[in-house]
């Protein structure tokens, strides 16, 4: 997960450099804040202790507050930074309260000691576990703790939204896995119901709420809520296969996000970046290659075979069905069908609506490389779909 975080951060920085220069907000603080946030993610991923995990979380979050409001001349950016700060502070308070309950009842903050504590199944520990799940659910924008995501995604500079949509989700999901499966695997019956509810709510809400959106960044925010629901569905199984399917899902989701935002950075005219859905109207006439890339990404996000997004969902559903959680699988399949509507609507706008004025085509080399690699993986993944499964299965074992 650390390797994925670092590699994806490089792609994010490379592909968004032109955007930051064009908006004239590429200051020395920007890469420092990005690196500070990544350092926090590294600490989170490595943490085996509640206090160390919280330090990593706050280091990541403090940098993200500033990044969200980095474009000071834009009122939407300032608003998104403030909104994220206030709501994130609330979630941090809940999370710390959960940590204090667990420490009070187990006399330790170390995951291994908590797992072996004789009071591991006390009601105080279970209450603390619930509060920490709430705090972590906020970080991955899972329903009902998603309220910050659409506004922050829309208001932040697109390069920061790109960062928001990809990297913090990896770190938070890794902590979810480590936290639920190391100290609290014996409480599976207690936390499984909570994760199932959050997963179902996220999948349904993400599919339905995105239908009426007119802004691409806002649409991808609702889409990410749904995708986090699928990733959490794998964790509900309580098995190795479930964890592996969640890790595979978040990895493929990251690649799809890289491809989508690379396409978004190419929608530029006269130093203005366009992000409305109607701006894609008739894109295939003037930009056939960009249109094909978007087609691949949208089909993959919808989970249409033989693209990588299909295999990501396939592994999740297999893990869930093997544990006889049929209701969760049925809800996931139905929400996939609903979500396919707004992805297909974008494709219809790109290929069948009246074309608009041509976008500029002088994009930086890093952006083109990012788009080529990510779309190439999405298309060619079906040739050897087991490769990611093999890598993950060697690493993850409970």
mmCIF file of C-alpha atoms in Angstrom:
data_model
loop_
_atom_site.group_PDB
_atom_site.id
_atom_site.type_symbol
_atom_site.label_atom_id
_atom_site.label_comp_id
_atom_site.label_asym_id
_atom_site.label_seq_id
_atom_site.Cartn_x
_atom_site.Cartn_y
_atom_site.Cartn_z
ATOM 1 C CA UNK A 1 0.000 0.000 0.000
ATOM 2 C CA UNK A 2 2.946 2.317 0.646
ATOM 3 C CA UNK A 3 4.350 1.568 -2.818
ATOM 4 C CA UNK A 4 0.958 2.261 -4.429
ATOM 5 C CA UNK A 5 0.683 5.546 -2.496
ATOM 6 C CA UNK A 6 4.134 6.777 -3.545
ATOM 7 C CA UNK A 7 3.781 5.781 -7.215
ATOM 8 C CA UNK A 8 0.326 7.338 -7.515
ATOM 9 C CA UNK A 9 1.556 10.526 -5.779
ATOM 10 C CA UNK A 10 4.275 10.847 -8.428
ATOM 11 C CA UNK A 11 1.683 10.530 -11.199
ATOM 12 C CA UNK A 12 -0.591 13.079 -9.475
ATOM 13 C CA UNK A 13 2.246 15.617 -9.154
ATOM 14 C CA UNK A 14 3.469 15.130 -12.723
ATOM 15 C CA UNK A 15 0.056 15.295 -14.377
ATOM 16 C CA UNK A 16 -1.198 18.319 -12.398
ATOM 17 C CA UNK A 17 1.870 20.586 -12.734
ATOM 18 C CA UNK A 18 0.560 22.389 -15.850
ATOM 19 C CA UNK A 19 -2.799 23.012 -14.144
ATOM 20 C CA UNK A 20 -1.112 24.660 -11.140
ATOM 21 C CA UNK A 21 1.107 26.809 -13.389
ATOM 22 C CA UNK A 22 -1.847 27.902 -15.526
ATOM 23 C CA UNK A 23 -3.828 29.000 -12.461
ATOM 24 C CA UNK A 24 -0.653 30.689 -11.120
ATOM 25 C CA UNK A 25 -0.915 28.943 -7.764
ATOM 26 C CA UNK A 26 2.171 26.706 -8.046
ATOM 27 C CA UNK A 27 3.980 27.967 -4.938
ATOM 28 C CA UNK A 28 6.739 26.273 -2.929
ATOM 29 C CA UNK A 29 4.212 25.316 -0.231
ATOM 30 C CA UNK A 30 2.254 23.087 -2.609
ATOM 31 C CA UNK A 31 4.767 20.192 -2.960
ATOM 32 C CA UNK A 32 5.706 20.536 0.736
ATOM 33 C CA UNK A 33 2.068 20.121 1.778
ATOM 34 C CA UNK A 34 1.621 17.182 -0.608
ATOM 35 C CA UNK A 35 4.733 15.477 0.824
ATOM 36 C CA UNK A 36 3.615 16.189 4.413
ATOM 37 C CA UNK A 37 0.277 14.568 3.656
ATOM 38 C CA UNK A 38 2.019 11.559 2.088
ATOM 39 C CA UNK A 39 4.265 11.239 5.163
ATOM 40 C CA UNK A 40 1.107 11.136 7.304
ATOM 41 C CA UNK A 41 -0.269 8.377 5.062
ATOM 42 C CA UNK A 42 2.964 6.386 5.408
ATOM 43 C CA UNK A 43 2.694 6.615 9.214
ATOM 44 C CA UNK A 44 -0.978 5.571 9.066
ATOM 45 C CA UNK A 45 -0.258 2.556 6.871
ATOM 46 C CA UNK A 46 2.599 1.401 9.147
ATOM 47 C CA UNK A 47 0.829 2.086 12.444
ATOM 48 C CA UNK A 48 0.270 -0.695 14.953
ATOM 49 C CA UNK A 49 -0.758 1.665 17.746
ATOM 50 C CA UNK A 50 -3.738 3.994 18.237
ATOM 51 C CA UNK A 51 -1.599 7.048 19.083
ATOM 52 C CA UNK A 52 0.799 6.547 16.148
ATOM 53 C CA UNK A 53 -2.163 6.024 13.818
ATOM 54 C CA UNK A 54 -3.787 9.246 15.055
ATOM 55 C CA UNK A 55 -0.554 11.237 14.615
ATOM 56 C CA UNK A 56 -0.327 10.029 11.011
ATOM 57 C CA UNK A 57 -3.995 10.848 10.419
ATOM 58 C CA UNK A 58 -3.633 14.407 11.718
ATOM 59 C CA UNK A 59 -0.418 15.036 9.778
ATOM 60 C CA UNK A 60 -2.265 13.961 6.625
ATOM 61 C CA UNK A 61 -5.401 15.969 7.456
ATOM 62 C CA UNK A 62 -3.681 19.236 8.435
ATOM 63 C CA UNK A 63 -1.952 19.360 5.053
ATOM 64 C CA UNK A 64 -5.220 18.551 3.261
ATOM 65 C CA UNK A 65 -7.072 21.430 5.011
ATOM 66 C CA UNK A 66 -4.592 23.898 3.525
ATOM 67 C CA UNK A 67 -4.524 22.205 0.106
ATOM 68 C CA UNK A 68 -8.336 22.352 -0.193
ATOM 69 C CA UNK A 69 -8.251 26.158 0.218
ATOM 70 C CA UNK A 70 -4.995 26.624 -1.717
ATOM 71 C CA UNK A 71 -6.572 28.809 -4.421
ATOM 72 C CA UNK A 72 -7.169 31.779 -2.135
ATOM 73 C CA UNK A 73 -8.711 33.969 -4.848
ATOM 74 C CA UNK A 74 -11.536 31.471 -5.359
ATOM 75 C CA UNK A 75 -14.341 31.688 -2.781
ATOM 76 C CA UNK A 76 -15.382 28.067 -3.463
ATOM 77 C CA UNK A 77 -11.860 26.880 -2.594
ATOM 78 C CA UNK A 78 -11.834 28.828 0.690
ATOM 79 C CA UNK A 79 -15.283 27.477 1.547
ATOM 80 C CA UNK A 80 -14.267 23.873 0.802
ATOM 81 C CA UNK A 81 -11.170 24.161 3.009
ATOM 82 C CA UNK A 82 -13.191 25.561 5.912
ATOM 83 C CA UNK A 83 -15.964 22.972 5.502
ATOM 84 C CA UNK A 84 -13.461 20.114 5.417
ATOM 85 C CA UNK A 85 -11.641 21.504 8.464
ATOM 86 C CA UNK A 86 -14.793 21.838 10.623
ATOM 87 C CA UNK A 87 -16.256 18.430 9.734
ATOM 88 C CA UNK A 88 -12.883 16.690 9.931
ATOM 89 C CA UNK A 89 -12.280 18.168 13.401
ATOM 90 C CA UNK A 90 -15.639 16.720 14.506
ATOM 91 C CA UNK A 91 -14.738 13.268 13.148
ATOM 92 C CA UNK A 92 -11.295 13.455 14.806
ATOM 93 C CA UNK A 93 -12.995 14.186 18.138
ATOM 94 C CA UNK A 94 -15.203 11.103 17.768
ATOM 95 C CA UNK A 95 -12.203 9.007 16.764
ATOM 96 C CA UNK A 96 -10.139 10.168 19.753
ATOM 97 C CA UNK A 97 -13.037 9.474 22.085
ATOM 98 C CA UNK A 98 -13.125 5.911 20.700
ATOM 99 C CA UNK A 99 -9.357 5.595 21.248
ATOM 100 C CA UNK A 100 -9.706 6.779 24.861
ATOM 101 C CA UNK A 101 -12.460 4.208 25.544
ATOM 102 C CA UNK A 102 -10.357 1.381 24.105
ATOM 103 C CA UNK A 103 -7.305 2.506 26.093
ATOM 104 C CA UNK A 104 -9.393 2.794 29.278
ATOM 105 C CA UNK A 105 -10.783 -0.725 29.026
ATOM 106 C CA UNK A 106 -7.739 -2.552 27.605
ATOM 107 C CA UNK A 107 -4.954 -0.520 29.332
ATOM 108 C CA UNK A 108 -3.039 -0.307 26.039
ATOM 109 C CA UNK A 109 -2.966 1.522 22.719
ATOM 110 C CA UNK A 110 -0.956 -1.195 20.935
ATOM 111 C CA UNK A 111 -3.038 -3.310 18.521
ATOM 112 C CA UNK A 112 -1.353 -6.592 19.523
ATOM 113 C CA UNK A 113 -1.844 -5.957 23.259
ATOM 114 C CA UNK A 114 -5.488 -4.955 22.678
ATOM 115 C CA UNK A 115 -6.062 -8.209 20.743
ATOM 116 C CA UNK A 116 -4.695 -10.260 23.683
ATOM 117 C CA UNK A 117 -6.400 -8.202 26.390
ATOM 118 C CA UNK A 118 -8.768 -10.234 28.646
ATOM 119 C CA UNK A 119 -11.294 -7.360 28.451
ATOM 120 C CA UNK A 120 -11.244 -7.364 24.633
ATOM 121 C CA UNK A 121 -14.983 -8.037 24.367
ATOM 122 C CA UNK A 122 -16.170 -5.577 27.047
ATOM 123 C CA UNK A 123 -18.950 -3.167 26.117
ATOM 124 C CA UNK A 124 -16.606 -0.216 26.582
ATOM 125 C CA UNK A 125 -14.238 -1.642 23.954
ATOM 126 C CA UNK A 126 -17.173 -2.199 21.555
ATOM 127 C CA UNK A 127 -18.342 1.413 22.040
ATOM 128 C CA UNK A 128 -14.810 2.648 21.333
ATOM 129 C CA UNK A 129 -14.654 0.475 18.228
ATOM 130 C CA UNK A 130 -17.870 2.070 16.910
ATOM 131 C CA UNK A 131 -16.520 5.603 17.402
ATOM 132 C CA UNK A 132 -13.268 4.777 15.590
ATOM 133 C CA UNK A 133 -15.202 3.220 12.677
ATOM 134 C CA UNK A 134 -17.189 6.488 12.434
ATOM 135 C CA UNK A 135 -13.969 8.529 12.277
ATOM 136 C CA UNK A 136 -12.438 6.283 9.618
ATOM 137 C CA UNK A 137 -15.689 6.200 7.584
ATOM 138 C CA UNK A 138 -15.504 10.013 7.437
ATOM 139 C CA UNK A 139 -11.987 9.845 5.992
ATOM 140 C CA UNK A 140 -13.086 7.610 3.107
ATOM 141 C CA UNK A 141 -16.358 9.590 2.665
ATOM 142 C CA UNK A 142 -18.629 6.609 3.324
ATOM 143 C CA UNK A 143 -22.351 7.215 3.964
ATOM 144 C CA UNK A 144 -23.611 8.655 6.326
ATOM 145 C CA UNK A 145 -20.326 10.528 6.906
ATOM 146 C CA UNK A 146 -19.958 11.677 3.306
ATOM 147 C CA UNK A 147 -21.441 15.187 3.557
ATOM 148 C CA UNK A 148 -18.127 16.972 3.043
ATOM 149 C CA UNK A 149 -17.026 15.188 -0.138
ATOM 150 C CA UNK A 150 -19.136 16.776 -2.966
ATOM 151 C CA UNK A 151 -18.525 20.387 -1.842
ATOM 152 C CA UNK A 152 -14.822 19.869 -1.100
ATOM 153 C CA UNK A 153 -14.241 18.029 -4.394
ATOM 154 C CA UNK A 154 -15.970 20.787 -6.373
ATOM 155 C CA UNK A 155 -14.446 23.757 -4.554
ATOM 156 C CA UNK A 156 -10.828 22.595 -4.321
ATOM 157 C CA UNK A 157 -8.410 23.141 -7.217
ATOM 158 C CA UNK A 158 -8.726 20.168 -9.596
ATOM 159 C CA UNK A 159 -5.178 18.986 -8.812
ATOM 160 C CA UNK A 160 -6.090 18.861 -5.101
ATOM 161 C CA UNK A 161 -9.391 17.103 -5.873
ATOM 162 C CA UNK A 162 -7.298 14.572 -7.826
ATOM 163 C CA UNK A 163 -5.191 14.036 -4.699
ATOM 164 C CA UNK A 164 -8.287 13.839 -2.450
ATOM 165 C CA UNK A 165 -9.983 11.274 -4.684
ATOM 166 C CA UNK A 166 -7.054 8.873 -4.718
ATOM 167 C CA UNK A 167 -4.433 8.814 -1.989
ATOM 168 C CA UNK A 168 -6.213 9.371 1.376
ATOM 169 C CA UNK A 169 -8.616 6.529 0.474
ATOM 170 C CA UNK A 170 -5.696 4.062 0.240
ATOM 171 C CA UNK A 171 -4.302 4.999 3.672
ATOM 172 C CA UNK A 172 -7.716 5.024 5.375
ATOM 173 C CA UNK A 173 -8.746 1.656 3.894
ATOM 174 C CA UNK A 174 -5.417 0.124 4.991
ATOM 175 C CA UNK A 175 -6.024 1.363 8.547
ATOM 176 C CA UNK A 176 -9.570 -0.037 8.340
ATOM 177 C CA UNK A 177 -8.146 -3.468 7.479
ATOM 178 C CA UNK A 178 -5.380 -3.352 10.106
ATOM 179 C CA UNK A 179 -7.694 -1.990 12.802
ATOM 180 C CA UNK A 180 -10.588 -4.410 12.270
ATOM 181 C CA UNK A 181 -8.522 -7.533 11.634
ATOM 182 C CA UNK A 182 -5.627 -7.217 14.118
ATOM 183 C CA UNK A 183 -7.081 -6.170 17.507
ATOM 184 C CA UNK A 184 -10.769 -6.820 16.818
ATOM 185 C CA UNK A 185 -11.101 -9.896 14.617
ATOM 186 C CA UNK A 186 -12.727 -11.712 17.564
ATOM 187 C CA UNK A 187 -15.429 -8.982 17.558
ATOM 188 C CA UNK A 188 -16.355 -9.718 13.932
ATOM 189 C CA UNK A 189 -20.025 -10.290 14.833
ATOM 190 C CA UNK A 190 -20.207 -6.808 16.371
ATOM 191 C CA UNK A 191 -18.491 -4.696 13.697
ATOM 192 C CA UNK A 192 -19.599 -6.706 10.681
ATOM 193 C CA UNK A 193 -23.175 -5.369 10.886
ATOM 194 C CA UNK A 194 -21.926 -1.768 11.032
ATOM 195 C CA UNK A 195 -19.646 -2.195 7.994
ATOM 196 C CA UNK A 196 -22.443 -3.958 6.052
ATOM 197 C CA UNK A 197 -24.785 -1.009 6.736
ATOM 198 C CA UNK A 198 -22.168 1.595 5.743
ATOM 199 C CA UNK A 199 -21.320 -0.408 2.612
ATOM 200 C CA UNK A 200 -24.957 -0.788 1.468
ATOM 201 C CA UNK A 201 -25.771 2.877 2.224
ATOM 202 C CA UNK A 202 -22.677 4.077 0.322
ATOM 203 C CA UNK A 203 -23.389 1.917 -2.744
ATOM 204 C CA UNK A 204 -27.034 3.000 -2.979
ATOM 205 C CA UNK A 205 -26.447 6.701 -2.231
ATOM 206 C CA UNK A 206 -23.416 6.946 -4.538
ATOM 207 C CA UNK A 207 -25.430 5.440 -7.417
ATOM 208 C CA UNK A 208 -28.586 7.536 -6.941
ATOM 209 C CA UNK A 209 -27.165 10.935 -5.922
ATOM 210 C CA UNK A 210 -24.767 11.187 -8.892
ATOM 211 C CA UNK A 211 -27.593 11.029 -11.462
ATOM 212 C CA UNK A 212 -28.608 14.693 -11.148
ATOM 213 C CA UNK A 213 -25.109 16.220 -11.108
ATOM 214 C CA UNK A 214 -23.912 18.746 -13.710
ATOM 215 C CA UNK A 215 -20.310 19.181 -12.497
ATOM 216 C CA UNK A 216 -17.768 16.443 -13.319
ATOM 217 C CA UNK A 217 -15.830 16.869 -10.049
ATOM 218 C CA UNK A 218 -19.040 16.692 -8.037
ATOM 219 C CA UNK A 219 -20.105 13.622 -10.004
ATOM 220 C CA UNK A 220 -16.814 11.854 -9.296
ATOM 221 C CA UNK A 221 -17.272 12.701 -5.584
ATOM 222 C CA UNK A 222 -20.591 10.828 -5.486
ATOM 223 C CA UNK A 223 -19.060 8.100 -7.617
ATOM 224 C CA UNK A 224 -16.200 7.693 -5.107
ATOM 225 C CA UNK A 225 -18.738 7.336 -2.270
ATOM 226 C CA UNK A 226 -20.257 4.381 -4.154
ATOM 227 C CA UNK A 227 -16.848 2.869 -4.881
ATOM 228 C CA UNK A 228 -15.868 3.042 -1.202
ATOM 229 C CA UNK A 229 -19.058 1.090 -0.497
ATOM 230 C CA UNK A 230 -17.808 -1.717 -2.754
ATOM 231 C CA UNK A 231 -14.356 -1.652 -1.119
ATOM 232 C CA UNK A 232 -15.929 -1.937 2.351
ATOM 233 C CA UNK A 233 -18.140 -4.825 1.169
ATOM 234 C CA UNK A 234 -15.004 -6.958 0.841
ATOM 235 C CA UNK A 235 -14.058 -6.251 4.483
ATOM 236 C CA UNK A 236 -17.405 -7.532 5.770
ATOM 237 C CA UNK A 237 -16.533 -11.132 4.868
ATOM 238 C CA UNK A 238 -13.947 -11.542 7.647
ATOM 239 C CA UNK A 239 -11.734 -13.666 5.377
ATOM 240 C CA UNK A 240 -8.404 -13.406 3.564
ATOM 241 C CA UNK A 241 -10.210 -13.356 0.231
ATOM 242 C CA UNK A 242 -12.343 -10.433 1.393
ATOM 243 C CA UNK A 243 -9.321 -8.326 2.362
ATOM 244 C CA UNK A 244 -7.544 -9.210 -0.880
ATOM 245 C CA UNK A 245 -10.588 -8.251 -2.956
ATOM 246 C CA UNK A 246 -10.792 -4.864 -1.162
ATOM 247 C CA UNK A 247 -7.091 -4.150 -1.779
ATOM 248 C CA UNK A 248 -7.455 -5.121 -5.458
ATOM 249 C CA UNK A 249 -10.569 -2.939 -5.731
ATOM 250 C CA UNK A 250 -8.917 0.159 -4.241
ATOM 251 C CA UNK A 251 -5.854 -0.342 -6.501
ATOM 252 C CA UNK A 252 -7.946 -0.550 -9.680
ATOM 253 C CA UNK A 253 -10.113 2.364 -8.480
ATOM 254 C CA UNK A 254 -6.922 4.402 -8.087
ATOM 255 C CA UNK A 255 -5.894 3.639 -11.690
ATOM 256 C CA UNK A 256 -9.372 4.648 -12.938
ATOM 257 C CA UNK A 257 -9.140 7.901 -10.946
ATOM 258 C CA UNK A 258 -5.717 8.671 -12.452
ATOM 259 C CA UNK A 259 -7.149 8.185 -15.946
ATOM 260 C CA UNK A 260 -10.315 10.224 -15.302
ATOM 261 C CA UNK A 261 -8.526 13.280 -13.888
ATOM 262 C CA UNK A 262 -5.879 13.114 -16.622
ATOM 263 C CA UNK A 263 -8.752 13.503 -19.105
ATOM 264 C CA UNK A 264 -10.205 16.343 -17.015
ATOM 265 C CA UNK A 265 -6.901 18.269 -17.148
ATOM 266 C CA UNK A 266 -7.103 18.169 -20.963
ATOM 267 C CA UNK A 267 -10.366 20.133 -21.084
ATOM 268 C CA UNK A 268 -8.647 23.517 -21.410
ATOM 269 C CA UNK A 269 -9.379 26.567 -23.567
ATOM 270 C CA UNK A 270 -7.574 29.920 -23.269
ATOM 271 C CA UNK A 271 -6.094 28.985 -19.872
ATOM 272 C CA UNK A 272 -9.532 28.064 -18.473
ATOM 273 C CA UNK A 273 -10.172 24.497 -17.317
ATOM 274 C CA UNK A 274 -13.698 23.235 -17.948
ATOM 275 C CA UNK A 275 -15.420 20.846 -15.566
ATOM 276 C CA UNK A 276 -19.129 20.900 -16.481
ATOM 277 C CA UNK A 277 -20.774 17.835 -18.014
ATOM 278 C CA UNK A 278 -22.095 19.869 -20.973
ATOM 279 C CA UNK A 279 -18.492 20.852 -21.814
ATOM 280 C CA UNK A 280 -18.013 17.255 -23.016
ATOM 281 C CA UNK A 281 -20.696 17.753 -25.679
ATOM 282 C CA UNK A 282 -19.572 16.273 -29.017
ATOM 283 C CA UNK A 283 -15.997 15.817 -27.756
ATOM 284 C CA UNK A 284 -15.467 12.852 -30.115
ATOM 285 C CA UNK A 285 -15.596 15.097 -33.212
ATOM 286 C CA UNK A 286 -12.609 17.279 -32.285
ATOM 287 C CA UNK A 287 -10.746 14.987 -29.867
ATOM 288 C CA UNK A 288 -11.213 11.327 -30.879
ATOM 289 C CA UNK A 289 -8.281 9.949 -28.819
ATOM 290 C CA UNK A 290 -9.347 11.782 -25.642
ATOM 291 C CA UNK A 291 -12.911 10.545 -26.234
ATOM 292 C CA UNK A 292 -11.746 6.923 -26.497
ATOM 293 C CA UNK A 293 -9.740 7.326 -23.252
ATOM 294 C CA UNK A 294 -12.826 8.712 -21.488
ATOM 295 C CA UNK A 295 -14.938 5.898 -22.950
ATOM 296 C CA UNK A 296 -12.537 3.304 -21.498
ATOM 297 C CA UNK A 297 -12.473 5.012 -18.074
ATOM 298 C CA UNK A 298 -16.264 5.416 -17.848
ATOM 299 C CA UNK A 299 -16.927 1.833 -18.976
ATOM 300 C CA UNK A 300 -14.390 0.614 -16.407
ATOM 301 C CA UNK A 301 -15.969 2.722 -13.626
ATOM 302 C CA UNK A 302 -19.330 1.214 -14.583
ATOM 303 C CA UNK A 303 -17.832 -2.294 -14.276
ATOM 304 C CA UNK A 304 -18.355 -3.368 -17.882
ATOM 305 C CA UNK A 305 -16.235 -6.355 -19.036
ATOM 306 C CA UNK A 306 -13.518 -6.947 -20.102
ATOM 307 C CA UNK A 307 -12.101 -3.790 -18.489
ATOM 308 C CA UNK A 308 -10.305 -3.789 -15.120
ATOM 309 C CA UNK A 309 -13.264 -2.252 -13.277
ATOM 310 C CA UNK A 310 -15.301 -5.382 -13.993
ATOM 311 C CA UNK A 311 -12.699 -7.671 -12.376
ATOM 312 C CA UNK A 312 -12.494 -5.348 -9.329
ATOM 313 C CA UNK A 313 -16.242 -5.746 -8.705
ATOM 314 C CA UNK A 314 -16.124 -9.458 -9.606
ATOM 315 C CA UNK A 315 -13.601 -10.230 -6.829
ATOM 316 C CA UNK A 316 -15.669 -8.261 -4.289
ATOM 317 C CA UNK A 317 -18.895 -10.086 -5.175
ATOM 318 C CA UNK A 318 -17.141 -13.468 -5.111
ATOM 319 C CA UNK A 319 -15.785 -12.815 -1.599
ATOM 320 C CA UNK A 320 -19.217 -11.679 -0.375
ATOM 321 C CA UNK A 321 -21.152 -14.564 -1.979
ATOM 322 C CA UNK A 322 -18.731 -17.169 -0.573
ATOM 323 C CA UNK A 323 -19.759 -16.005 2.916
ATOM 324 C CA UNK A 324 -23.466 -16.370 1.954
ATOM 325 C CA UNK A 325 -24.053 -12.599 2.245
ATOM 326 C CA UNK A 326 -26.467 -12.640 -0.672
ATOM 327 C CA UNK A 327 -28.381 -9.478 0.235
ATOM 328 C CA UNK A 328 -25.172 -7.409 0.166
ATOM 329 C CA UNK A 329 -24.245 -8.895 -3.222
ATOM 330 C CA UNK A 330 -27.718 -8.191 -4.678
ATOM 331 C CA UNK A 331 -27.648 -4.560 -3.471
ATOM 332 C CA UNK A 332 -24.160 -4.179 -4.969
ATOM 333 C CA UNK A 333 -25.281 -5.548 -8.343
ATOM 334 C CA UNK A 334 -28.401 -3.359 -8.446
ATOM 335 C CA UNK A 335 -26.459 -0.212 -7.515
ATOM 336 C CA UNK A 336 -23.940 -1.070 -10.270
ATOM 337 C CA UNK A 337 -26.787 -1.087 -12.781
ATOM 338 C CA UNK A 338 -28.103 2.280 -11.526
ATOM 339 C CA UNK A 339 -24.610 3.813 -11.524
ATOM 340 C CA UNK A 340 -24.045 2.621 -15.102
ATOM 341 C CA UNK A 341 -26.788 5.069 -16.175
ATOM 342 C CA UNK A 342 -24.816 8.245 -15.429
ATOM 343 C CA UNK A 343 -21.585 6.834 -16.863
ATOM 344 C CA UNK A 344 -23.406 5.904 -20.076
ATOM 345 C CA UNK A 345 -25.055 9.346 -20.140
ATOM 346 C CA UNK A 346 -21.589 10.930 -20.255
ATOM 347 C CA UNK A 347 -20.647 8.656 -23.170
ATOM 348 C CA UNK A 348 -23.856 9.650 -24.961
ATOM 349 C CA UNK A 349 -22.978 13.373 -24.495
ATOM 350 C CA UNK A 350 -19.414 12.785 -25.772
ATOM 351 C CA UNK A 351 -20.413 10.838 -28.891
ATOM 352 C CA UNK A 352 -23.905 11.968 -29.876
ATOM 353 C CA UNK A 353 -24.405 15.586 -28.782
ATOM 354 C CA UNK A 354 -23.590 18.686 -30.816
ATOM 355 C CA UNK A 355 -19.838 19.461 -30.763
ATOM 356 C CA UNK A 356 -18.517 22.633 -29.107
ATOM 357 C CA UNK A 357 -15.411 24.732 -29.677
ATOM 358 C CA UNK A 358 -12.205 22.694 -29.792
ATOM 359 C CA UNK A 359 -10.053 22.387 -26.661
ATOM 360 C CA UNK A 360 -6.311 23.154 -26.656
ATOM 361 C CA UNK A 361 -4.067 20.192 -27.404
ATOM 362 C CA UNK A 362 -0.627 21.282 -26.120
ATOM 363 C CA UNK A 363 -0.604 19.124 -23.003
ATOM 364 C CA UNK A 364 2.524 18.325 -21.004
ATOM 365 C CA UNK A 365 4.309 15.029 -21.567
ATOM 366 C CA UNK A 366 3.725 13.786 -18.003
ATOM 367 C CA UNK A 367 -0.044 14.158 -18.389
ATOM 368 C CA UNK A 368 -0.053 12.166 -21.630
ATOM 369 C CA UNK A 369 2.119 9.429 -20.084
ATOM 370 C CA UNK A 370 -0.192 9.184 -17.032
ATOM 371 C CA UNK A 371 -3.263 8.850 -19.256
ATOM 372 C CA UNK A 372 -1.583 6.330 -21.588
ATOM 373 C CA UNK A 373 -0.350 4.075 -18.760
ATOM 374 C CA UNK A 374 -3.606 4.145 -16.740
ATOM 375 C CA UNK A 375 -5.916 3.522 -19.713
ATOM 376 C CA UNK A 376 -3.512 0.853 -21.008
ATOM 377 C CA UNK A 377 -3.736 -1.033 -17.700
ATOM 378 C CA UNK A 378 -7.547 -0.773 -17.704
ATOM 379 C CA UNK A 379 -7.768 -2.222 -21.221
ATOM 380 C CA UNK A 380 -5.079 -4.919 -20.973
ATOM 381 C CA UNK A 381 -5.832 -6.121 -17.430
ATOM 382 C CA UNK A 382 -8.078 -8.918 -18.742
ATOM 383 C CA UNK A 383 -5.075 -10.638 -20.406
ATOM 384 C CA UNK A 384 -3.762 -11.686 -16.987
ATOM 385 C CA UNK A 385 -6.355 -10.671 -14.365
ATOM 386 C CA UNK A 386 -4.821 -12.919 -11.698
ATOM 387 C CA UNK A 387 -1.545 -10.967 -11.463
ATOM 388 C CA UNK A 388 -2.814 -8.485 -8.854
ATOM 389 C CA UNK A 389 -4.506 -11.293 -6.945
ATOM 390 C CA UNK A 390 -1.240 -13.250 -6.791
ATOM 391 C CA UNK A 391 0.742 -10.270 -5.538
ATOM 392 C CA UNK A 392 -1.823 -9.345 -2.876
ATOM 393 C CA UNK A 393 -2.346 -12.954 -1.686
ATOM 394 C CA UNK A 394 1.401 -13.291 -0.957
ATOM 395 C CA UNK A 395 1.348 -10.193 1.240
ATOM 396 C CA UNK A 396 -1.979 -10.380 3.070
ATOM 397 C CA UNK A 397 -2.652 -13.204 5.485
ATOM 398 C CA UNK A 398 -4.805 -13.168 8.640
#
